[in-house]
Amino acid sequence: MSILKGIYRFLSSWRLTFWMVALFILYYLTVAVWSEEAFARFIGMLSENSTVKALYLVFLLNVTLRLSGSLWTMRKRPMRLVLSLPFYAGVVLFLFSSFMSVNVRQLQWVLLGEGQVLKLPWERELFRVVKVESALKRDLLRMDDSSIFDYEPYITLQDRGGRLHRVGAFPPKRVGVSYMHVLNFGLAPGVEFIRDKEVLLSGQVALRLIPFGSVDSFQLGQFNYKVYIHIIPNRIIRRGKEVARSYDITSPLYQVEVIKGEKTLFEGTTDREINFDGYRLRFYSPSYWIMLEAARDPFYIPFIVSLFLVLGGGIFYLIGLML
């Protein structure tokens, strides 16, 4: 019995709280010197590292026991106990739901274009992409200080019941049992690879060409041709010292380089078609693609509730301290 009491006193001691907090601060400051992603790295370790999980659970138990003990000492002051209870419950729920969310959450990134079907492993429902709303104007001007996007990109999904779900970048939207939001937006140039009159390859190629000037590449199927491509201005407008670049999204002007092995077969600009090695590569109007992040997190709502309890309950807790 004395051993159990000793373990309880240790787990509920303020010294353990102090050393656990000090250990986290030491870790954070040490890692922050070498990396700007100290907190993100901690979250990663909390989901993968057994030692970090064990330390976190010890800290959670320590906080729970200490707060429970504090409530027990308030039993003769019922008003203060009632005012403190929401804040204490919020702190414990916040620590618990954060841990469970990190370890139970399922996450998937999906590249989607119009007409494609979204199937998530944890979702019974199928969703069809009926519309991708562009983040860019059709005819746009860009200067050195211009923003990358003109609008917030949206994707519209349709479930089997015909219901439409419009998902943007922020905040995440509940669709089925998932939370979704748009991570990125881009262009998918339409291409045809032709020999004589035979179309060997045809389709949309999702590339990272935004911001304009970004170089991306794609392989022409089983053929040993690699195509490097980026978008250049359709025209340049000069007004005094100011320079503006005009882009036509429906018919972009591409800087293209075609390589086979170490040999460059073509290098130049086009908005329609290039010829190399007896083949033709034809470009037509690009479509849009969306990078969608979808997550299933059963503890998302408890986490949000804990934030309200901590923030709202904190006010009542401070009132209780003044009684």
mmCIF file of C-alpha atoms in Angstrom:
data_model
loop_
_atom_site.group_PDB
_atom_site.id
_atom_site.type_symbol
_atom_site.label_atom_id
_atom_site.label_comp_id
_atom_site.label_asym_id
_atom_site.label_seq_id
_atom_site.Cartn_x
_atom_site.Cartn_y
_atom_site.Cartn_z
ATOM 1 C CA MET A 1 0.000 0.000 0.000
ATOM 2 C CA SER A 2 2.831 2.384 0.849
ATOM 3 C CA ILE A 3 4.338 1.747 -2.600
ATOM 4 C CA LEU A 4 1.043 2.680 -4.283
ATOM 5 C CA LYS A 5 0.800 5.844 -2.185
ATOM 6 C CA GLY A 6 4.361 6.720 -3.168
ATOM 7 C CA ILE A 7 3.555 6.246 -6.861
ATOM 8 C CA TYR A 8 0.405 8.359 -6.473
ATOM 9 C CA ARG A 9 2.303 11.145 -4.684
ATOM 10 C CA PHE A 10 4.944 11.110 -7.425
ATOM 11 C CA LEU A 11 2.424 11.157 -10.290
ATOM 12 C CA SER A 12 0.404 13.957 -8.685
ATOM 13 C CA SER A 13 3.368 16.073 -7.533
ATOM 14 C CA TRP A 14 4.055 19.616 -8.702
ATOM 15 C CA ARG A 15 7.723 18.627 -9.111
ATOM 16 C CA LEU A 16 6.790 16.176 -11.870
ATOM 17 C CA THR A 17 4.756 18.916 -13.574
ATOM 18 C CA PHE A 18 7.703 21.284 -13.330
ATOM 19 C CA TRP A 19 10.204 18.819 -14.781
ATOM 20 C CA MET A 20 7.883 17.746 -17.606
ATOM 21 C CA VAL A 21 7.268 21.370 -18.626
ATOM 22 C CA ALA A 22 10.985 22.158 -18.285
ATOM 23 C CA LEU A 23 11.845 19.148 -20.471
ATOM 24 C CA PHE A 24 9.451 20.332 -23.195
ATOM 25 C CA ILE A 25 10.803 23.898 -23.074
ATOM 26 C CA LEU A 26 14.374 22.593 -23.269
ATOM 27 C CA TYR A 27 13.463 20.414 -26.264
ATOM 28 C CA TYR A 28 11.622 23.242 -27.988
ATOM 29 C CA LEU A 29 14.383 25.807 -27.534
ATOM 30 C CA THR A 30 17.090 23.340 -28.565
ATOM 31 C CA VAL A 31 15.294 22.177 -31.712
ATOM 32 C CA ALA A 32 14.173 25.715 -32.587
ATOM 33 C CA VAL A 33 17.830 26.747 -32.846
ATOM 34 C CA TRP A 34 18.363 24.256 -35.673
ATOM 35 C CA SER A 35 14.894 24.088 -37.192
ATOM 36 C CA GLU A 36 11.900 26.372 -37.626
ATOM 37 C CA GLU A 37 9.549 23.385 -37.334
ATOM 38 C CA ALA A 38 10.091 22.418 -33.704
ATOM 39 C CA PHE A 39 6.387 22.108 -32.874
ATOM 40 C CA ALA A 40 5.595 20.213 -36.100
ATOM 41 C CA ARG A 41 8.429 17.815 -35.310
ATOM 42 C CA PHE A 42 7.043 17.312 -31.792
ATOM 43 C CA ILE A 43 3.591 16.479 -33.219
ATOM 44 C CA GLY A 44 5.229 13.995 -35.580
ATOM 45 C CA MET A 45 7.079 12.311 -32.721
ATOM 46 C CA LEU A 46 3.886 12.238 -30.642
ATOM 47 C CA SER A 47 2.276 10.075 -33.330
ATOM 48 C CA GLU A 48 5.288 7.838 -34.037
ATOM 49 C CA ASN A 49 7.686 7.735 -31.073
ATOM 50 C CA SER A 50 6.689 5.414 -28.190
ATOM 51 C CA THR A 51 8.906 7.228 -25.669
ATOM 52 C CA VAL A 52 7.335 10.597 -26.469
ATOM 53 C CA LYS A 53 3.862 9.046 -26.229
ATOM 54 C CA ALA A 54 4.665 7.576 -22.812
ATOM 55 C CA LEU A 55 6.030 10.895 -21.508
ATOM 56 C CA TYR A 56 2.965 12.749 -22.787
ATOM 57 C CA LEU A 57 0.591 10.272 -21.111
ATOM 58 C CA VAL A 58 2.509 10.616 -17.836
ATOM 59 C CA PHE A 59 2.117 14.395 -18.120
ATOM 60 C CA LEU A 60 -1.616 13.999 -18.889
ATOM 61 C CA LEU A 61 -2.059 11.755 -15.838
ATOM 62 C CA ASN A 62 -0.080 14.190 -13.691
ATOM 63 C CA VAL A 63 -2.235 17.153 -14.744
ATOM 64 C CA THR A 64 -5.457 15.154 -14.270
ATOM 65 C CA LEU A 65 -4.484 14.051 -10.759
ATOM 66 C CA ARG A 66 -3.358 17.525 -9.748
ATOM 67 C CA LEU A 67 -6.530 19.186 -11.017
ATOM 68 C CA SER A 68 -8.693 16.499 -9.385
ATOM 69 C CA GLY A 69 -6.862 17.092 -6.116
ATOM 70 C CA SER A 70 -7.384 20.818 -6.470
ATOM 71 C CA LEU A 71 -11.135 20.306 -6.956
ATOM 72 C CA TRP A 72 -11.208 18.060 -3.894
ATOM 73 C CA THR A 73 -9.717 20.831 -1.766
ATOM 74 C CA MET A 74 -12.494 23.168 -2.992
ATOM 75 C CA ARG A 75 -15.318 20.899 -1.787
ATOM 76 C CA LYS A 76 -16.010 23.233 1.151
ATOM 77 C CA ARG A 77 -16.208 26.205 -1.233
ATOM 78 C CA PRO A 78 -18.858 25.004 -3.713
ATOM 79 C CA MET A 79 -19.111 28.277 -5.646
ATOM 80 C CA ARG A 80 -15.399 28.306 -6.393
ATOM 81 C CA LEU A 81 -15.535 24.596 -7.297
ATOM 82 C CA VAL A 82 -18.368 25.169 -9.803
ATOM 83 C CA LEU A 83 -16.572 28.134 -11.374
ATOM 84 C CA SER A 84 -13.286 26.203 -11.682
ATOM 85 C CA LEU A 85 -14.740 22.943 -13.009
ATOM 86 C CA PRO A 86 -15.265 24.011 -16.703
ATOM 87 C CA PHE A 87 -11.686 25.309 -16.990
ATOM 88 C CA TYR A 88 -10.158 22.227 -15.378
ATOM 89 C CA ALA A 89 -12.292 19.921 -17.536
ATOM 90 C CA GLY A 90 -11.261 21.899 -20.628
ATOM 91 C CA VAL A 91 -7.548 21.540 -19.840
ATOM 92 C CA VAL A 92 -7.814 17.759 -19.397
ATOM 93 C CA LEU A 93 -10.038 17.376 -22.476
ATOM 94 C CA PHE A 94 -7.643 19.520 -24.530
ATOM 95 C CA LEU A 95 -4.620 17.381 -23.620
ATOM 96 C CA PHE A 96 -6.530 14.117 -24.118
ATOM 97 C CA SER A 97 -8.234 15.057 -27.423
ATOM 98 C CA SER A 98 -4.965 16.467 -28.819
ATOM 99 C CA PHE A 99 -3.183 13.177 -28.136
ATOM 100 C CA MET A 100 -6.006 11.052 -29.541
ATOM 101 C CA SER A 101 -6.428 13.286 -32.597
ATOM 102 C CA VAL A 102 -2.744 13.007 -33.506
ATOM 103 C CA ASN A 103 -2.743 9.213 -33.123
ATOM 104 C CA VAL A 104 -6.175 8.270 -34.510
ATOM 105 C CA ARG A 105 -6.600 10.801 -37.312
ATOM 106 C CA GLN A 106 -6.540 9.493 -40.905
ATOM 107 C CA LEU A 107 -5.219 11.879 -43.538
ATOM 108 C CA GLN A 108 -4.996 11.777 -47.328
ATOM 109 C CA TRP A 109 -3.939 14.239 -50.043
ATOM 110 C CA VAL A 110 -5.692 13.779 -53.384
ATOM 111 C CA LEU A 111 -5.030 15.459 -56.742
ATOM 112 C CA LEU A 112 -8.354 16.039 -58.502
ATOM 113 C CA GLY A 113 -9.719 17.529 -61.707
ATOM 114 C CA GLU A 114 -13.225 17.947 -63.101
ATOM 115 C CA GLY A 115 -15.024 14.673 -63.803
ATOM 116 C CA GLN A 116 -12.856 12.566 -61.494
ATOM 117 C CA VAL A 117 -14.228 10.503 -58.613
ATOM 118 C CA LEU A 118 -13.027 10.861 -55.026
ATOM 119 C CA LYS A 119 -12.975 7.642 -52.965
ATOM 120 C CA LEU A 120 -11.532 7.775 -49.476
ATOM 121 C CA PRO A 121 -10.628 4.533 -47.651
ATOM 122 C CA TRP A 122 -12.648 5.448 -44.541
ATOM 123 C CA GLU A 123 -15.627 6.928 -46.417
ATOM 124 C CA ARG A 124 -18.556 4.840 -47.684
ATOM 125 C CA GLU A 125 -19.682 7.632 -49.988
ATOM 126 C CA LEU A 126 -18.263 8.345 -53.440
ATOM 127 C CA PHE A 127 -17.878 11.950 -54.587
ATOM 128 C CA ARG A 128 -17.659 13.194 -58.161
ATOM 129 C CA VAL A 129 -15.863 16.441 -58.967
ATOM 130 C CA VAL A 130 -18.410 18.538 -60.854
ATOM 131 C CA LYS A 131 -16.511 21.823 -60.847
ATOM 132 C CA VAL A 132 -13.098 23.315 -60.081
ATOM 133 C CA GLU A 133 -13.282 27.083 -59.647
ATOM 134 C CA SER A 134 -10.169 28.849 -60.866
ATOM 135 C CA ALA A 135 -8.041 30.941 -58.537
ATOM 136 C CA LEU A 136 -6.905 33.003 -61.550
ATOM 137 C CA LYS A 137 -8.527 35.467 -63.910
ATOM 138 C CA ARG A 138 -8.689 34.383 -67.563
ATOM 139 C CA ASP A 139 -6.724 37.433 -68.722
ATOM 140 C CA LEU A 140 -4.473 38.749 -66.019
ATOM 141 C CA LEU A 141 -1.627 41.138 -65.433
ATOM 142 C CA ARG A 142 1.227 40.418 -63.086
ATOM 143 C CA MET A 143 3.796 42.778 -61.615
ATOM 144 C CA ASP A 144 6.653 42.009 -59.248
ATOM 145 C CA ASP A 145 4.518 42.710 -56.165
ATOM 146 C CA SER A 146 1.352 40.962 -57.413
ATOM 147 C CA SER A 147 -0.254 38.170 -55.413
ATOM 148 C CA ILE A 148 -0.036 34.622 -56.762
ATOM 149 C CA PHE A 149 -3.793 33.992 -56.863
ATOM 150 C CA ASP A 150 -6.681 36.329 -57.682
ATOM 151 C CA TYR A 151 -9.389 34.344 -55.899
ATOM 152 C CA GLU A 152 -9.760 31.560 -53.367
ATOM 153 C CA PRO A 153 -9.886 28.228 -55.252
ATOM 154 C CA TYR A 154 -12.947 26.033 -54.721
ATOM 155 C CA ILE A 155 -13.916 22.505 -55.648
ATOM 156 C CA THR A 156 -17.527 21.297 -55.864
ATOM 157 C CA LEU A 157 -18.200 17.640 -55.032
ATOM 158 C CA GLN A 158 -21.410 15.726 -55.660
ATOM 159 C CA ASP A 159 -22.370 12.650 -53.641
ATOM 160 C CA ARG A 160 -24.528 9.772 -54.861
ATOM 161 C CA GLY A 161 -27.623 11.470 -53.471
ATOM 162 C CA GLY A 162 -27.039 14.479 -55.713
ATOM 163 C CA ARG A 163 -26.057 16.810 -52.866
ATOM 164 C CA LEU A 164 -23.370 19.367 -53.709
ATOM 165 C CA HIS A 165 -20.498 20.259 -51.380
ATOM 166 C CA ARG A 166 -18.412 23.359 -52.141
ATOM 167 C CA VAL A 167 -14.997 23.158 -50.460
ATOM 168 C CA GLY A 168 -12.513 26.031 -50.234
ATOM 169 C CA ALA A 169 -9.123 26.627 -48.699
ATOM 170 C CA PHE A 170 -10.296 27.689 -45.230
ATOM 171 C CA PRO A 171 -11.995 26.781 -42.996
ATOM 172 C CA PRO A 172 -12.165 22.984 -43.495
ATOM 173 C CA LYS A 173 -15.635 21.734 -44.430
ATOM 174 C CA ARG A 174 -17.407 18.647 -43.142
ATOM 175 C CA VAL A 175 -18.288 16.362 -46.067
ATOM 176 C CA GLY A 176 -19.603 12.946 -45.081
ATOM 177 C CA VAL A 177 -17.460 11.833 -42.137
ATOM 178 C CA SER A 178 -14.444 13.756 -43.459
ATOM 179 C CA TYR A 179 -13.101 17.271 -43.073
ATOM 180 C CA MET A 180 -11.779 18.688 -46.347
ATOM 181 C CA HIS A 181 -10.013 21.796 -47.568
ATOM 182 C CA VAL A 182 -8.064 22.904 -50.642
ATOM 183 C CA LEU A 183 -4.286 22.775 -50.227
ATOM 184 C CA ASN A 184 -3.160 23.903 -53.665
ATOM 185 C CA PHE A 185 -4.360 24.852 -57.124
ATOM 186 C CA GLY A 186 -2.741 24.508 -60.523
ATOM 187 C CA LEU A 187 -3.022 24.119 -64.277
ATOM 188 C CA ALA A 188 -3.132 20.916 -66.296
ATOM 189 C CA PRO A 189 -2.162 21.642 -69.926
ATOM 190 C CA GLY A 190 -3.915 19.506 -72.506
ATOM 191 C CA VAL A 191 -1.427 17.635 -74.707
ATOM 192 C CA GLU A 192 -1.491 15.322 -77.728
ATOM 193 C CA PHE A 193 1.570 13.346 -78.801
ATOM 194 C CA ILE A 194 1.263 12.599 -82.516
ATOM 195 C CA ARG A 195 3.209 10.592 -85.113
ATOM 196 C CA ASP A 196 2.022 11.253 -88.667
ATOM 197 C CA LYS A 197 -1.777 11.214 -88.146
ATOM 198 C CA GLU A 198 -1.801 8.764 -85.242
ATOM 199 C CA VAL A 199 -2.434 10.148 -81.742
ATOM 200 C CA LEU A 200 -0.131 8.155 -79.469
ATOM 201 C CA LEU A 201 -0.956 9.945 -76.212
ATOM 202 C CA SER A 202 -3.655 12.416 -75.233
ATOM 203 C CA GLY A 203 -4.862 13.974 -71.997
ATOM 204 C CA GLN A 204 -4.390 16.595 -69.303
ATOM 205 C CA VAL A 205 -1.040 16.775 -67.477
ATOM 206 C CA ALA A 206 -1.245 18.206 -63.946
ATOM 207 C CA LEU A 207 1.847 20.367 -63.456
ATOM 208 C CA ARG A 208 3.107 22.885 -60.913
ATOM 209 C CA LEU A 209 3.355 25.927 -63.185
ATOM 210 C CA ILE A 210 2.134 28.502 -60.650
ATOM 211 C CA PRO A 211 3.565 30.940 -59.690
ATOM 212 C CA PHE A 212 4.335 31.736 -63.314
ATOM 213 C CA GLY A 213 7.921 30.961 -64.209
ATOM 214 C CA SER A 214 7.969 27.737 -62.172
ATOM 215 C CA VAL A 215 9.472 24.897 -64.224
ATOM 216 C CA ASP A 216 7.919 21.430 -64.152
ATOM 217 C CA SER A 217 8.343 18.372 -66.355
ATOM 218 C CA PHE A 218 6.537 15.286 -67.597
ATOM 219 C CA GLN A 219 7.457 12.078 -69.410
ATOM 220 C CA LEU A 220 5.808 11.082 -72.676
ATOM 221 C CA GLY A 221 4.563 7.644 -71.667
ATOM 222 C CA GLN A 222 6.920 4.784 -72.509
ATOM 223 C CA PHE A 223 8.833 7.012 -74.928
ATOM 224 C CA ASN A 224 12.171 8.305 -73.708
ATOM 225 C CA TYR A 225 11.241 11.956 -74.098
ATOM 226 C CA LYS A 226 11.172 14.295 -71.121
ATOM 227 C CA VAL A 227 9.458 17.649 -71.529
ATOM 228 C CA TYR A 228 10.409 20.640 -69.367
ATOM 229 C CA ILE A 229 7.872 23.435 -69.454
ATOM 230 C CA HIS A 230 6.983 26.753 -67.853
ATOM 231 C CA ILE A 231 4.588 29.577 -68.631
ATOM 232 C CA ILE A 232 5.931 32.865 -69.970
ATOM 233 C CA PRO A 233 3.998 36.117 -70.576
ATOM 234 C CA ASN A 234 1.876 36.346 -73.725
ATOM 235 C CA ARG A 235 3.016 39.956 -73.871
ATOM 236 C CA ILE A 236 4.961 42.446 -71.760
ATOM 237 C CA ILE A 237 3.604 45.938 -71.100
ATOM 238 C CA ARG A 238 5.991 48.758 -70.173
ATOM 239 C CA ARG A 239 4.792 52.035 -68.709
ATOM 240 C CA GLY A 240 7.717 54.158 -67.640
ATOM 241 C CA LYS A 241 9.652 52.192 -65.042
ATOM 242 C CA GLU A 242 6.778 49.781 -64.419
ATOM 243 C CA VAL A 243 6.710 46.438 -66.211
ATOM 244 C CA ALA A 244 3.572 44.288 -66.325
ATOM 245 C CA ARG A 245 3.294 40.772 -67.707
ATOM 246 C CA SER A 246 0.075 39.730 -69.432
ATOM 247 C CA TYR A 247 -1.061 36.079 -69.380
ATOM 248 C CA ASP A 248 -3.930 34.414 -71.227
ATOM 249 C CA ILE A 249 -4.913 31.378 -69.157
ATOM 250 C CA THR A 250 -7.094 29.931 -71.934
ATOM 251 C CA SER A 251 -4.123 29.910 -74.336
ATOM 252 C CA PRO A 252 -0.856 30.160 -72.365
ATOM 253 C CA LEU A 253 2.504 30.716 -73.994
ATOM 254 C CA TYR A 254 4.938 27.982 -72.975
ATOM 255 C CA GLN A 255 8.712 27.816 -72.887
ATOM 256 C CA VAL A 256 9.379 24.183 -73.809
ATOM 257 C CA GLU A 257 12.477 21.995 -73.793
ATOM 258 C CA VAL A 258 12.397 18.370 -74.972
ATOM 259 C CA ILE A 259 15.249 16.087 -73.926
ATOM 260 C CA LYS A 260 16.108 12.490 -74.800
ATOM 261 C CA GLY A 261 18.941 11.175 -72.682
ATOM 262 C CA GLU A 262 21.434 14.047 -72.629
ATOM 263 C CA LYS A 263 20.418 15.433 -76.020
ATOM 264 C CA THR A 264 18.143 18.462 -76.405
ATOM 265 C CA LEU A 265 15.757 17.867 -79.319
ATOM 266 C CA PHE A 266 13.744 21.064 -79.040
ATOM 267 C CA GLU A 267 13.953 24.347 -77.154
ATOM 268 C CA GLY A 268 11.635 27.246 -77.844
ATOM 269 C CA THR A 269 8.253 28.854 -77.202
ATOM 270 C CA THR A 270 4.796 27.822 -78.351
ATOM 271 C CA ASP A 271 1.131 28.159 -77.544
ATOM 272 C CA ARG A 272 0.018 25.397 -79.924
ATOM 273 C CA GLU A 273 2.441 22.824 -81.320
ATOM 274 C CA ILE A 274 6.098 21.808 -81.550
ATOM 275 C CA ASN A 275 7.886 19.294 -83.799
ATOM 276 C CA PHE A 276 10.841 17.070 -82.905
ATOM 277 C CA ASP A 277 12.313 13.732 -83.937
ATOM 278 C CA GLY A 278 9.457 13.020 -86.375
ATOM 279 C CA TYR A 279 6.766 13.652 -83.730
ATOM 280 C CA ARG A 280 4.412 16.504 -82.933
ATOM 281 C CA LEU A 281 3.457 17.658 -79.447
ATOM 282 C CA ARG A 282 0.265 19.686 -79.541
ATOM 283 C CA PHE A 283 -1.014 21.861 -76.694
ATOM 284 C CA TYR A 284 -4.624 22.844 -76.118
ATOM 285 C CA SER A 285 -6.488 24.766 -73.395
ATOM 286 C CA PRO A 286 -5.487 23.729 -69.880
ATOM 287 C CA SER A 287 -7.909 22.550 -67.231
ATOM 288 C CA TYR A 288 -7.558 23.146 -63.496
ATOM 289 C CA TRP A 289 -6.517 20.782 -60.739
ATOM 290 C CA ILE A 290 -6.949 20.937 -56.990
ATOM 291 C CA MET A 291 -4.863 19.330 -54.257
ATOM 292 C CA LEU A 292 -7.452 18.356 -51.652
ATOM 293 C CA GLU A 293 -6.608 17.425 -48.076
ATOM 294 C CA ALA A 294 -9.174 15.099 -46.506
ATOM 295 C CA ALA A 295 -9.062 13.937 -42.908
ATOM 296 C CA ARG A 296 -11.147 11.767 -40.632
ATOM 297 C CA ASP A 297 -10.712 12.857 -37.036
ATOM 298 C CA PRO A 298 -13.207 11.463 -34.462
ATOM 299 C CA PHE A 299 -11.692 13.732 -31.812
ATOM 300 C CA TYR A 300 -11.952 16.993 -33.770
ATOM 301 C CA ILE A 301 -15.234 18.027 -32.095
ATOM 302 C CA PRO A 302 -13.987 17.190 -28.554
ATOM 303 C CA PHE A 303 -10.868 19.233 -29.355
ATOM 304 C CA ILE A 304 -12.980 22.248 -30.410
ATOM 305 C CA VAL A 305 -15.161 21.841 -27.290
ATOM 306 C CA SER A 306 -12.021 21.816 -25.143
ATOM 307 C CA LEU A 307 -10.918 25.153 -26.616
ATOM 308 C CA PHE A 308 -14.257 26.744 -25.713
ATOM 309 C CA LEU A 309 -14.053 25.282 -22.206
ATOM 310 C CA VAL A 310 -10.512 26.562 -21.695
ATOM 311 C CA LEU A 311 -11.246 30.046 -23.049
ATOM 312 C CA GLY A 312 -14.731 30.478 -21.586
ATOM 313 C CA GLY A 313 -14.053 28.513 -18.416
ATOM 314 C CA GLY A 314 -10.878 30.513 -17.858
ATOM 315 C CA ILE A 315 -12.997 33.617 -17.258
ATOM 316 C CA PHE A 316 -15.107 31.850 -14.617
ATOM 317 C CA TYR A 317 -11.946 30.389 -13.083
ATOM 318 C CA LEU A 318 -10.484 33.885 -12.632
ATOM 319 C CA ILE A 319 -13.755 35.032 -11.064
ATOM 320 C CA GLY A 320 -13.552 32.085 -8.677
ATOM 321 C CA LEU A 321 -10.044 33.084 -7.626
ATOM 322 C CA MET A 322 -11.350 36.489 -6.576
ATOM 323 C CA LEU A 323 -14.059 35.021 -4.341
#
